[in-house]
PDB file of C-alpha atoms in Angstrom:
ATOM      1  CA  MET A   1       8.730  18.608  -9.160  1.00 70.00           C
ATOM      2  CA  ASN A   2       9.194  14.563  -9.884  1.00 84.00           C
ATOM      3  CA  ILE A   3       7.612  12.362 -11.981  1.00 92.00           C
ATOM      4  CA  GLU A   4       7.316   9.121  -9.651  1.00 94.00           C
ATOM      5  CA  LYS A   5       5.762   5.756 -10.326  1.00 96.00           C
ATOM      6  CA  LEU A   6       2.486   4.733  -8.731  1.00 97.00           C
ATOM      7  CA  TYR A   7      -0.280   3.051  -9.053  1.00 97.00           C
ATOM      8  CA  LYS A   8      -3.407   3.661  -8.876  1.00 96.00           C
ATOM      9  CA  LEU A   9      -6.708   0.979  -8.632  1.00 95.00           C
ATOM     10  CA  THR A  10      -9.787   1.268 -11.348  1.00 96.00           C
ATOM     11  CA  ASN A  11     -13.122  -0.656 -11.234  1.00 95.00           C
ATOM     12  CA  LYS A  12     -12.996  -2.865 -13.764  1.00 95.00           C
ATOM     13  CA  LYS A  13     -14.444  -0.048 -16.501  1.00 96.00           C
ATOM     14  CA  ASN A  14     -11.361   1.345 -16.117  1.00 96.00           C
ATOM     15  CA  ALA A  15     -13.341   4.297 -13.869  1.00 96.00           C
ATOM     16  CA  THR A  16     -13.235   5.700 -10.353  1.00 94.00           C
ATOM     17  CA  LYS A  17     -15.290   8.105  -8.655  1.00 84.00           C
ATOM     18  CA  ASN A  18     -17.209   9.889 -11.053  1.00 83.00           C
ATOM     19  CA  ASN A  19     -16.463   7.913 -13.433  1.00 90.00           C
ATOM     20  CA  THR A  20     -12.445   9.393 -14.259  1.00 94.00           C
ATOM     21  CA  LEU A  21     -12.157   6.973 -17.159  1.00 97.00           C
ATOM     22  CA  TRP A  22      -8.218   5.485 -17.710  1.00 98.00           C
ATOM     23  CA  GLY A  23      -6.024   2.534 -19.836  1.00 97.00           C
ATOM     24  CA  GLU A  24      -2.879   2.276 -21.283  1.00 98.00           C
ATOM     25  CA  ASN A  25      -1.701   6.067 -21.616  1.00 98.00           C
ATOM     26  CA  ILE A  26      -4.225   7.653 -20.031  1.00 97.00           C
ATOM     27  CA  THR A  27      -2.925  10.784 -18.358  1.00 98.00           C
ATOM     28  CA  HIS A  28      -5.870  13.569 -15.787  1.00 97.00           C
ATOM     29  CA  GLY A  29      -4.902  16.267 -14.570  1.00 95.00           C
ATOM     30  CA  THR A  30      -6.139  19.215 -12.512  1.00 94.00           C
ATOM     31  CA  ASP A  31      -4.909  23.461 -12.228  1.00 92.00           C
ATOM     32  CA  ALA A  32      -6.318  23.420  -8.616  1.00 91.00           C
ATOM     33  CA  LYS A  33      -3.698  25.997  -7.402  1.00 90.00           C
ATOM     34  CA  GLU A  34      -3.545  24.196  -3.693  1.00 93.00           C
ATOM     35  CA  HIS A  35      -3.473  20.464  -2.636  1.00 92.00           C
ATOM     36  CA  TYR A  36      -5.982  18.656  -0.410  1.00 89.00           C
ATOM     37  CA  LEU A  37      -5.852  14.681  -0.830  1.00 87.00           C
ATOM     38  CA  CYS A  38      -9.460  13.715  -0.346  1.00 85.00           C
ATOM     39  CA  SER A  39     -10.979  15.862  -2.932  1.00 89.00           C
ATOM     40  CA  PRO A  40     -11.006  16.961  -5.929  1.00 87.00           C
ATOM     41  CA  THR A  41      -8.173  18.865  -5.937  1.00 92.00           C
ATOM     42  CA  VAL A  42      -6.141  15.770  -7.146  1.00 94.00           C
ATOM     43  CA  ILE A  43      -5.383  12.306  -8.490  1.00 94.00           C
ATOM     44  CA  HIS A  44      -4.739   9.442  -5.975  1.00 94.00           C
ATOM     45  CA  ALA A  45      -2.320   6.957  -6.067  1.00 95.00           C
ATOM     46  CA  TYR A  46       0.481   4.677  -4.073  1.00 94.00           C
ATOM     47  CA  ARG A  47       3.216   4.334  -3.646  1.00 94.00           C
ATOM     48  CA  ASP A  48       3.262   0.753  -3.071  1.00 91.00           C
ATOM     49  CA  ILE A  49       1.358  -1.562  -4.797  1.00 89.00           C
ATOM     50  CA  ASN A  50       0.376  -3.727  -1.095  1.00 86.00           C
ATOM     51  CA  LEU A  51      -0.520  -0.619   0.025  1.00 87.00           C
ATOM     52  CA  ALA A  52      -2.849   0.419  -2.635  1.00 89.00           C
ATOM     53  CA  VAL A  53      -4.657  -3.369  -2.545  1.00 86.00           C
ATOM     54  CA  LEU A  54      -4.671  -3.112   0.864  1.00 84.00           C
ATOM     55  CA  LEU A  55      -5.874   0.077   1.853  1.00 85.00           C
ATOM     56  CA  ASN A  56      -9.093  -0.414  -1.489  1.00 84.00           C
ATOM     57  CA  PRO A  57     -11.999  -1.053   1.615  1.00 82.00           C
ATOM     58  CA  ILE A  58     -11.619   2.534   3.340  1.00 83.00           C
ATOM     59  CA  HIS A  59     -10.063   5.355   0.003  1.00 83.00           C
ATOM     60  CA  ALA A  60     -10.918   3.743  -3.225  1.00 84.00           C
ATOM     61  CA  LYS A  61     -13.854   1.042  -2.152  1.00 88.00           C
ATOM     62  CA  ILE A  62     -13.747  -1.311  -5.431  1.00 86.00           C
ATOM     63  CA  GLU A  63     -15.146  -4.606  -5.117  1.00 85.00           C
ATOM     64  CA  ARG A  64     -12.055  -6.888  -4.572  1.00 80.00           C
ATOM     65  CA  LYS A  65     -13.801  -8.982  -8.002  1.00 83.00           C
ATOM     66  CA  GLU A  66     -13.626  -5.173  -9.680  1.00 88.00           C
ATOM     67  CA  ILE A  67     -10.286  -4.318  -9.168  1.00 90.00           C
ATOM     68  CA  LYS A  68      -7.650  -2.953 -11.475  1.00 94.00           C
ATOM     69  CA  ILE A  69      -4.859  -2.207 -10.816  1.00 95.00           C
ATOM     70  CA  TRP A  70      -2.171  -0.582 -13.322  1.00 97.00           C
ATOM     71  CA  GLU A  71       1.007   0.868 -12.986  1.00 97.00           C
ATOM     72  CA  ALA A  72       1.303   4.390 -13.249  1.00 98.00           C
ATOM     73  CA  ILE A  73       3.500   8.025 -13.237  1.00 98.00           C
ATOM     74  CA  GLY A  74       3.053  10.915 -11.918  1.00 97.00           C
ATOM     75  CA  ILE A  75       3.679  14.385 -10.176  1.00 96.00           C
ATOM     76  CA  VAL A  76       2.874  14.206  -6.439  1.00 95.00           C
ATOM     77  CA  VAL A  77       2.258  17.613  -4.989  1.00 95.00           C
ATOM     78  CA  VAL A  78       0.440  15.937  -1.697  1.00 94.00           C
ATOM     79  CA  GLU A  79       0.535  12.449   0.284  1.00 91.00           C
ATOM     80  CA  ASP A  80      -0.144  10.859   3.871  1.00 88.00           C
ATOM     81  CA  TRP A  81       1.453   7.800   5.092  1.00 78.00           C
ATOM     82  CA  GLY A  82       1.797   6.583   1.222  1.00 77.00           C
ATOM     83  CA  LYS A  83      -2.078   7.027  -0.457  1.00 89.00           C
ATOM     84  CA  VAL A  84      -0.740  10.022  -2.717  1.00 94.00           C
ATOM     85  CA  GLY A  85      -2.047  12.757  -4.698  1.00 93.00           C
ATOM     86  CA  CYS A  86      -1.278  14.002  -7.860  1.00 95.00           C
ATOM     87  CA  SER A  87      -1.643  17.109  -9.958  1.00 96.00           C
ATOM     88  CA  VAL A  88      -1.294  14.987 -12.573  1.00 97.00           C
ATOM     89  CA  LEU A  89      -1.418  11.269 -13.257  1.00 97.00           C
ATOM     90  CA  SER A  90      -0.714   8.590 -16.265  1.00 98.00           C
ATOM     91  CA  THR A  91      -1.178   4.969 -15.743  1.00 98.00           C
ATOM     92  CA  ILE A  92       0.928   3.119 -18.030  1.00 98.00           C
ATOM     93  CA  ARG A  93      -0.407  -0.587 -18.626  1.00 97.00           C
ATOM     94  CA  GLU A  94      -2.488  -2.825 -16.461  1.00 97.00           C
ATOM     95  CA  ILE A  95      -0.421  -4.559 -14.555  1.00 95.00           C
ATOM     96  CA  GLU A  96      -1.138  -8.161 -12.031  1.00 89.00           C
ATOM     97  CA  TRP A  97      -1.942  -8.992  -8.617  1.00 84.00           C
ATOM     98  CA  PRO A  98       0.575  -9.629  -6.235  1.00 79.00           C
ATOM     99  CA  ILE A  99       0.695 -12.610  -5.877  1.00 71.00           C
ATOM    100  CA  TRP A 100      -0.323 -12.849  -1.857  1.00 66.00           C
ATOM    101  CA  ILE A 101      -3.276 -11.107  -2.188  1.00 66.00           C
ATOM    102  CA  LYS A 102      -5.311 -15.053  -3.046  1.00 67.00           C
ATOM    103  CA  LYS A 103      -5.160 -15.701   0.485  1.00 74.00           C
ATOM    104  CA  GLU A 104      -7.146 -14.186   3.072  1.00 71.00           C
ATOM    105  CA  LYS A 105      -4.484 -14.931   5.593  1.00 77.00           C
ATOM    106  CA  ASP A 106      -1.035 -13.702   3.705  1.00 79.00           C
ATOM    107  CA  VAL A 107      -3.573 -10.181   3.761  1.00 76.00           C
ATOM    108  CA  GLN A 108      -3.725 -10.477   7.529  1.00 80.00           C
ATOM    109  CA  ILE A 109       0.107 -11.220   7.993  1.00 84.00           C
ATOM    110  CA  LEU A 110       1.021  -8.675   5.758  1.00 82.00           C
ATOM    111  CA  PHE A 111      -1.270  -5.477   7.176  1.00 81.00           C
ATOM    112  CA  ALA A 112       0.186  -6.615   9.992  1.00 85.00           C
ATOM    113  CA  ALA A 113       3.907  -6.025   8.920  1.00 88.00           C
ATOM    114  CA  LEU A 114       2.902  -3.132   7.453  1.00 86.00           C
ATOM    115  CA  CYS A 115       1.361  -1.269   9.900  1.00 86.00           C
ATOM    116  CA  ALA A 116       3.840  -2.902  12.704  1.00 88.00           C
ATOM    117  CA  GLU A 117       6.484  -1.618  10.220  1.00 89.00           C
ATOM    118  CA  THR A 118       4.588   1.925   9.711  1.00 88.00           C
ATOM    119  CA  VAL A 119       5.486   2.707  13.701  1.00 90.00           C
ATOM    120  CA  LEU A 120       8.847   1.231  14.519  1.00 91.00           C
ATOM    121  CA  HIS A 121      10.395   4.120  14.630  1.00 92.00           C
ATOM    122  CA  PHE A 122       8.776   5.053  17.507  1.00 92.00           C
ATOM    123  CA  TYR A 123       9.505   2.398  18.947  1.00 91.00           C
ATOM    124  CA  GLU A 124      12.710   2.062  18.325  1.00 93.00           C
ATOM    125  CA  LYS A 125      13.995   5.094  19.370  1.00 94.00           C
ATOM    126  CA  LYS A 126      12.333   4.568  22.665  1.00 93.00           C
ATOM    127  CA  TYR A 127      14.296   1.085  23.451  1.00 93.00           C
ATOM    128  CA  PRO A 128      17.234   1.190  20.541  1.00 94.00           C
ATOM    129  CA  GLU A 129      18.741  -1.467  21.931  1.00 94.00           C
ATOM    130  CA  ASP A 130      15.237  -4.393  21.070  1.00 92.00           C
ATOM    131  CA  CYS A 131      15.303  -5.532  17.841  1.00 90.00           C
ATOM    132  CA  ARG A 132      12.381  -7.727  18.787  1.00 90.00           C
ATOM    133  CA  PRO A 133      10.094  -6.245  17.086  1.00 90.00           C
ATOM    134  CA  ARG A 134      12.119  -5.416  13.535  1.00 90.00           C
ATOM    135  CA  LYS A 135      12.211  -9.491  13.738  1.00 89.00           C
ATOM    136  CA  ALA A 136       9.336 -10.033  14.300  1.00 89.00           C
ATOM    137  CA  ILE A 137       8.194  -8.048  11.083  1.00 90.00           C
ATOM    138  CA  ASP A 138      11.196 -10.095   9.245  1.00 89.00           C
ATOM    139  CA  ALA A 139       9.849 -12.766  10.518  1.00 88.00           C
ATOM    140  CA  ALA A 140       6.809 -12.358   8.659  1.00 87.00           C
ATOM    141  CA  LYS A 141       7.495 -11.328   5.974  1.00 86.00           C
ATOM    142  CA  LYS A 142       9.359 -14.370   5.281  1.00 85.00           C
ATOM    143  CA  TYR A 143       7.073 -16.495   5.886  1.00 84.00           C
ATOM    144  CA  LEU A 144       5.034 -15.001   3.259  1.00 83.00           C
ATOM    145  CA  GLU A 145       7.765 -15.311   1.112  1.00 81.00           C
ATOM    146  CA  LYS A 146       8.403 -18.635   2.177  1.00 76.00           C
ATOM    147  CA  LYS A 147       6.176 -20.458   3.714  1.00 70.00           C
ATOM    148  CA  THR A 148       7.737 -22.622   5.528  1.00 67.00           C
ATOM    149  CA  GLN A 149       7.084 -24.805   9.665  1.00 68.00           C
ATOM    150  CA  ALA A 150      10.356 -23.511   9.905  1.00 68.00           C
ATOM    151  CA  ALA A 151       9.459 -20.192   8.420  1.00 65.00           C
ATOM    152  CA  ALA A 152       6.241 -20.008  10.452  1.00 65.00           C
ATOM    153  CA  TYR A 153       7.717 -21.003  14.393  1.00 66.00           C
ATOM    154  CA  ALA A 154      10.135 -18.301  13.356  1.00 64.00           C
ATOM    155  CA  ALA A 155       7.429 -15.657  12.826  1.00 64.00           C
ATOM    156  CA  ASP A 156       5.091 -17.053  15.501  1.00 67.00           C
ATOM    157  CA  ALA A 157       8.453 -16.740  18.167  1.00 65.00           C
ATOM    158  CA  ALA A 158       9.017 -12.806  16.922  1.00 62.00           C
ATOM    159  CA  ALA A 159       5.636 -12.222  18.013  1.00 65.00           C
ATOM    160  CA  TYR A 160       5.308 -13.082  20.605  1.00 67.00           C
ATOM    161  CA  ALA A 161       8.090 -11.530  21.686  1.00 64.00           C
ATOM    162  CA  SER A 162       6.835  -9.073  20.615  1.00 62.00           C
ATOM    163  CA  ALA A 163       3.605  -8.904  22.515  1.00 66.00           C
ATOM    164  CA  GLN A 164       6.202  -9.419  26.202  1.00 67.00           C
ATOM    165  CA  ALA A 165       8.005  -6.376  24.926  1.00 63.00           C
ATOM    166  CA  ALA A 166       5.093  -4.169  24.458  1.00 61.00           C
ATOM    167  CA  GLN A 167       3.477  -4.738  28.095  1.00 62.00           C
TER     168      GLN A 167
END
């Protein structure tokens, strides 16, 4: 088992469910023999900071204004779509929110791109020559990075092409 860099969400009081307290260089573990996500047999974290923030409303359910994000390290024993369960997890330091999260439209664009990216391999397996969905994802990400009118037009055109490909 390898130690991996991860991300942990807490509330402003550095607590998670069942009032487990976290902070700089705090470690928690579980001695469960079997491990299941969404159970007390693991300590939950994420491999991707963006996914942690995006999935919070359906996972940790911490109010947006109450969220703290921690850089962490842990031993992953179970995972599903970027959410992981660890047998041991240590929070290292509090980190800043990703810049894109400050605007709701940006959140929606990134979430759509991440969702599309997650299932893209199914489409590419069936239509290996059609690069329009991948271009739409890339254009959306470039738009979030640069936010120019040209990037917006490219993202819109790529999204339209992807929609046509899906029909």
